[in-house]
Amino acid sequence: MTASKFQKAIEWIDAENAQDPNAEIHESVSFPKELLYSDRMYAKLMDFSPNASEAVQIAAKAQHICRWKIARESYPMDRVGYLKWREELKKFHAKTTATILEKAGYDEDFIARVSFLIEKKLLKKDEETQLLEDVICLVFLEYYLAPFVEKHDTEKLKNIILKTWNKMSDKGHQAALQINYSPENLQLIKDALGL
């Protein structure tokens, strides 16, 4: 049986992310960092919205594709530099994914839609962009908040949590409150949100 376009695309996205030189340990196993992130994004999407379209599924998998290739340090280490870096990354992720989708045999309209989603256009207005953003925020809160807490002071953390919360939908908020946080981090979230 030949692999479908979707299977090929997912396989090739994984192959790219598997080349990440940065490793992350999860349950005593070392994974290429962006491959692990990509798997977490996909699993969270299917859990949160099992009927998500093929375009959203691919956008979730490719959200951080080859992210290590554009280092944060290559931009000024201030807010403006950070925002510029994030913008460049979005375009880079969309372009890298578009090349894979073309190779897999997808048409221009589909590729344009996936790029639109990866670049997070029309957040709060486009249902699928919002869905993707909810999943990004949920993955951050579940897997990446704890390491963040170790690096930043309480006020900065509250600010980050509030910004994350403001990007999410009501459905996203409900799911975020179901995550199994440490008691300290749950308290931090409640303090940040005034709950």
Phi, psi and omega in degrees: 000130181279147180291143178286167176305316182298312180301317179298312182302313181297317180299316182288325175297315178299319181298320177296310183293335179292345180275000181301122179287345179273133182252152173228135180270127176227122182049050177067010177244139180269129179238150167300129189308309184285337175291317178297316179300315181299317178294321178295318179300314183294314181298318180294318179300312183292333177284317186281323183214078187302337181262019181303143181294163178302322181297316179292321179300316180291318179299323179294315180296324188261009186310319181242026188307127178054032185304327182296344184287342176240098186287142176303323183294345181280000176237156178307140185276048176231182183300316181297316179299320180297313182295323179295317178301314181298319179297314179300317180300314181304312181296318181296315179297317181296316182292316180299318180292319180302319179298317179295316183294324178297314180298326181284346176102015177283153180275169185302318182297317180296315181298319179296322180294316179297318178299317178305315182291314181298325179278002176052049180280149178054042176303141183077342181253323181263124185302318183284326174297318179295319178300313180299317179297319176302314182295318178302313181294320180294319178295319178300310183296321183284318189250335190243354178293314183304310177298327178297319183302325181291338187260340189237158179281164187303317183296318179296319180297317179300319179298316179297316181297317180296316179297318179299313182300319183292341179275348188265160176274173177299320179297321177297318179300315180299316180294323181296326181282350177270349182294145182274086180274163169291154181305322181295316182289327176296319178296319179300317179296314180297320177297316182297324184265356181067038180268000000 
